[in-house]
Amino acid sequence: MKIGDRVKFLTETGGGTVSGFRGKDTVLVEDEDGFEIPMLISDVVVEGDDSYDGGTWQARKDEVAGQSKAAAEPAPAPSRRDSGAERPAAAPVRPAKPEEKPVNPFPTERAGGEKLNILLAFLPEDSSNMTDTGFEVYLINDSNYFVTLQWLQASGSAWKARYGGTLEPNTLEYVETLQRADIGAIERTALQMIACKRTKPFDLKPAVSVEMRFDGSRLYKAGAFRANPFFEEPALIVEAVKDDKPIRTLFTDTAALEEALMGGSRTPTPEKHRRTDVTVLDKNVIEVDLHAGALFDSTEGLSDADIHNAQRHKMEETLAKYRHRKGMRIIFIHGKGAGVLKRELMNTLREHYPACRTQDASYSQYGFGATMVIMG
């Protein structure tokens, strides 16, 4: 089966054209109205293809019919892969097939679950070989709400959907397994979500969009994985929404992540990496150089991600420091380059400092490599 094949559904009426795949078991089928329908690969057949593992597709239809009948009968509760914490956390480790996991419109609620808490979890497939292991990715809905969610990844200046679905209350859901080659694709991702209850009144939760940055090298260090209330084995658990409030940056630089995970104090930047990067031109004008050479005396031992995180931190720290100084002029020297820092500056201003004004700094002094922010 490949993209472009015409397929028919086995478990229901309909069909369409294969438009893509999600994980190992799910195919995306575009119907005649242009909607993408996720289906289990085992529940579709390519038109004109009568084979099925040495049998026939009629045999497969009979098999599916038998599974559907069995699914309608009472079944034992699914096993949980949690640490035995007192509060319920979760549910199947792997997403159950549709016939095994019908949506429950009357889910069990728990005390303290009225605040929205959404988390992302990473579990190593082989914790004894952290160099080459892959990582299972889970989304956790630790609340009494149904959460319709999209996980997106940046693709240049655009975004691509990586996962979409609805998480039931107080459950976790397996998303995919990432290999080392896949880690770079989620360096910049976002979660967008809407929460509701289906059968009873509820407090309205605002739609949430959280952008996340990911330092992939941290996954290959065993110390990043900690005991938690959701899984029996250590996992890297990161909050996207905590008590209804979105966490703006899911991953920061390695040191900040270590502080959050290990609960210890952050290691200071070595002296050889420190340097003064702010120049006071006037009592109401300062110049902030974001080049690596201005931020650090030496970049020895620092990765590109470390440098970029330091540049973002300096930019955000400066804006926060002067946010109440109306009329203060800050010249950020970001360089021309690919324009990444300038875009991030403009996005930060638009999101958090809408009253500020911007203009290109003096061309004769900075060329196209600097932006002046006038605090509002």
PDB file of C-alpha atoms in Angstrom, residues 87-88 108-117 141-147 169-170 197 205 243-244:
ATOM      1  CA  ARG A  87      -4.156   9.378  41.855  1.00  0.00           C
ATOM      2  CA  PRO A  88      -5.324   7.658  38.700  1.00  0.00           C
ATOM      3  CA  THR A 108     -14.388   8.533  35.834  1.00  0.00           C
ATOM      4  CA  GLU A 109     -13.320  11.868  37.252  1.00  0.00           C
ATOM      5  CA  ARG A 110     -10.857  12.384  40.078  1.00  0.00           C
ATOM      6  CA  ALA A 111     -10.460  14.930  42.843  1.00  0.00           C
ATOM      7  CA  GLY A 112      -8.171  17.732  41.758  1.00  0.00           C
ATOM      8  CA  GLY A 113      -8.759  17.063  38.083  1.00  0.00           C
ATOM      9  CA  GLU A 114     -10.612  20.281  37.255  1.00  0.00           C
ATOM     10  CA  LYS A 115      -7.352  22.045  36.372  1.00  0.00           C
ATOM     11  CA  LEU A 116      -6.010  21.299  32.920  1.00  0.00           C
ATOM     12  CA  ASN A 117      -2.623  19.546  32.951  1.00  0.00           C
ATOM     13  CA  ASN A 141      -4.013  14.254  29.817  1.00  0.00           C
ATOM     14  CA  ASP A 142      -3.947  14.623  33.607  1.00  0.00           C
ATOM     15  CA  SER A 143      -7.368  16.263  33.965  1.00  0.00           C
ATOM     16  CA  ASN A 144     -11.114  15.549  33.965  1.00  0.00           C
ATOM     17  CA  TYR A 145     -11.533  17.064  30.488  1.00  0.00           C
ATOM     18  CA  PHE A 146     -11.599  15.632  26.998  1.00  0.00           C
ATOM     19  CA  VAL A 147      -8.762  17.374  25.147  1.00  0.00           C
ATOM     20  CA  PRO A 169      -9.793  12.361  30.769  1.00  0.00           C
ATOM     21  CA  ASN A 170      -6.979  11.042  33.000  1.00  0.00           C
ATOM     22  CA  LYS A 197     -16.651  17.789  28.941  1.00  0.00           C
ATOM     23  CA  LYS A 205     -11.081  26.613  29.282  1.00  0.00           C
ATOM     24  CA  ASP A 243      -3.003  24.113  36.272  1.00  0.00           C
ATOM     25  CA  ASP A 244      -4.653  25.730  33.223  1.00  0.00           C
TER      26      ASP A 244
END
